[in-house]
């Protein structure tokens, strides 16, 4: 039995950090972390292959267009492009209303950005163009900086309620273009500096809560078109509450023909979409329900003269042809910079999440940074052509993918459809009621309304994610889209900090027959290693949770280091005071002895005596006095007395007493000390008494007893360590070492070890030999170096379970 375990221990080499470095031949950190000058030189170096890769990386169209197969991909892309282009027409005009812009600018937004993305984008299936959320955000900016109140028509000295629509729309277009260009430039810069990971800070619960709240703003924004009323424009926090209150007061003024047109259009759209969804397996391509609706509504409005006869608001004049490019008004950049940044982040997050979904499904890769650049260029170039902010649309992207689209050629085809409409067919939609466009917006929000079911799902799965969803929703609804996004991102990051600050701490036990160590609270079959405590945190230890880590270690190990060290030092101070008193008494006794010797030498020559006997007698008196003095002063934990007088070699044999009452304690010799008691108590003179007492371990003081000789800190979950954590670790090594408990680290990643070295963690006392590759290596080392008794008891326990370590 024992020989089998001994043979296993010989064959199983214990790997600590020093042996790991010797065997793995780890690269010198100086070779990994090159100086900035070397890295700059390497990044600026150029070769033909590197130049080719850079060009293809910046222009992804060059990587697939030369190999494009018309026979394989031509027809699917053509059908997909026509289907998406037909969707662009009603959605472009409807979402332009959300942006508080003339409908024709929604068509421009559906034309230019998809063509730019065709060149620079890496996703094959997303459809770039107008989107609900960004349209609402643009609408908030345009109505804030160009409100109706600034464009009232003056009739002499009187101000009428009529608005100069042409002047207002012109200024709103300028504001929208400026915000779009600035947002695009932000995206391009972020992409060039490899900041594509910024989208990862928008978690799925945050995005879904944000889009759900944005749908509320979209509904409220369309109510004026559905009811046919003109509410006041409110801005800032709680603006949606004020707007709803104003709409409520305007309900008696609802324009019934407009409301009827809205309700009929909504019912028709919902019914047709449900039928379309039910029959999608039997249809080659989806029926363009929205396009059919606006065509029928336009025809009815034209022949029944809805605008003139019933005062139903219509789209109005749609100019034919394209607008020449123009430079945005840079003077408003300072007023829209925060909105532009919010739109840049939200648009990128929606596009990259949708792009990665399709890429995973079809087996290709989407480059995050290049997507950021492509989206930024689409917005920047589009802004010069009076477009407003764009990103991918889920509904159009699903149509593009489900109808067989293979590449972004489908986006070019959809752009052609929009171009033909702008050039030749745009004027035909002048009689289209705005109520129909508002109904299209409401029906397209059905998917976002379904996201309210997330509350039930998240309640069952994750309360923290549910809290993020709710905070995002409430803050976005109440504080508008820009401030709501900032508040929700800040709260989401706080939840991460909170979860790392309050991680799960656990003690690990050995799973017999393996080298695995599992949580003893959740796994019944694991066994505690005698004398060894294995402690693990579920999160990285850093400045925010370092103190909590130490407190959890004390609680889990059952060792209150602060109280134990305070008690030990208090007892040591008492012993030092007693030592000084004993020394002073010894000095007085020595002086008295010298006087006695002088008096003896002056005695009458008639008296004959032995100096040795006298000296022995005096020593005996002194011994009794010292003993009496020590017994009279109570030591609550330990009493140390000389067992006999000096021996022939001038040494005392010291004994110790344990207990709180000297009269009831038992006298023991040094051999009676427990295993935790250290050093011998023999002393050659009273001068060494203080040093002997300091070497007495806390276990021999009798107040605390424990069977832990080693603590292993499992650092496998740590991916970095800061200076505060390093200082805390040093304190742990020092404090536990004072009570005779050894500390070891295990499972440290190479980066963590490197940070420990740079932080000055290792020293003559704490060496790299205290760091082990795995928990099992550390356990084997502790069992090997902390006595055969512990090893034997552990092996017996393993034998009883029928396994071996």
CSV table of N, CA and C in Angstrom, one decimal, residues 509-513 518-520 522-528 801 803:
chain,number,residue,atom,x,y,z
A,509,UNK,N,-12.5,20.3,-2.6
A,509,UNK,CA,-12.1,19.0,-2.2
A,509,UNK,C,-11.7,18.1,-3.3
A,510,UNK,N,-11.0,17.1,-3.0
A,510,UNK,CA,-10.4,16.2,-4.0
A,510,UNK,C,-11.4,15.2,-4.5
A,511,UNK,N,-11.6,15.0,-5.8
A,511,UNK,CA,-12.5,13.9,-6.3
A,511,UNK,C,-11.6,12.7,-6.4
A,512,UNK,N,-11.9,11.7,-5.6
A,512,UNK,CA,-11.0,10.5,-5.6
A,512,UNK,C,-10.9,9.8,-7.0
A,513,UNK,N,-9.6,9.4,-7.3
A,513,UNK,CA,-9.4,8.8,-8.5
A,513,UNK,C,-9.0,9.7,-9.7
A,518,UNK,N,-13.1,20.0,-6.6
A,518,UNK,CA,-14.4,20.6,-6.9
A,518,UNK,C,-15.0,21.2,-5.6
A,519,UNK,N,-16.0,22.0,-5.7
A,519,UNK,CA,-16.6,22.7,-4.6
A,519,UNK,C,-17.2,21.7,-3.7
A,520,UNK,N,-16.8,21.7,-2.4
A,520,UNK,CA,-17.3,20.7,-1.5
A,520,UNK,C,-18.8,21.0,-1.1
A,522,UNK,N,-21.2,21.8,-3.2
A,522,UNK,CA,-22.1,21.3,-4.3
A,522,UNK,C,-21.8,19.9,-4.8
A,523,UNK,N,-20.7,19.3,-4.4
A,523,UNK,CA,-20.3,17.9,-4.8
A,523,UNK,C,-20.1,17.1,-3.5
A,524,UNK,N,-21.0,16.1,-3.4
A,524,UNK,CA,-21.0,15.3,-2.2
A,524,UNK,C,-19.8,14.3,-2.2
A,525,UNK,N,-19.4,13.9,-3.4
A,525,UNK,CA,-18.4,12.8,-3.5
A,525,UNK,C,-17.0,13.3,-3.3
A,526,UNK,N,-16.7,14.6,-3.2
A,526,UNK,CA,-15.3,15.0,-3.0
A,526,UNK,C,-14.9,14.9,-1.6
A,527,UNK,N,-13.6,14.8,-1.3
A,527,UNK,CA,-13.0,14.6,0.0
A,527,UNK,C,-12.1,15.7,0.3
A,528,UNK,N,-12.2,16.2,1.6
A,528,UNK,CA,-11.3,17.3,2.0
A,528,UNK,C,-9.9,16.7,2.3
A,801,UNK,N,-11.9,4.7,0.5
A,801,UNK,CA,-12.8,5.0,-0.6
A,801,UNK,C,-12.5,4.2,-1.9
A,803,UNK,N,-9.8,4.4,-3.8
A,803,UNK,CA,-9.1,5.1,-4.8
A,803,UNK,C,-7.7,5.5,-4.3
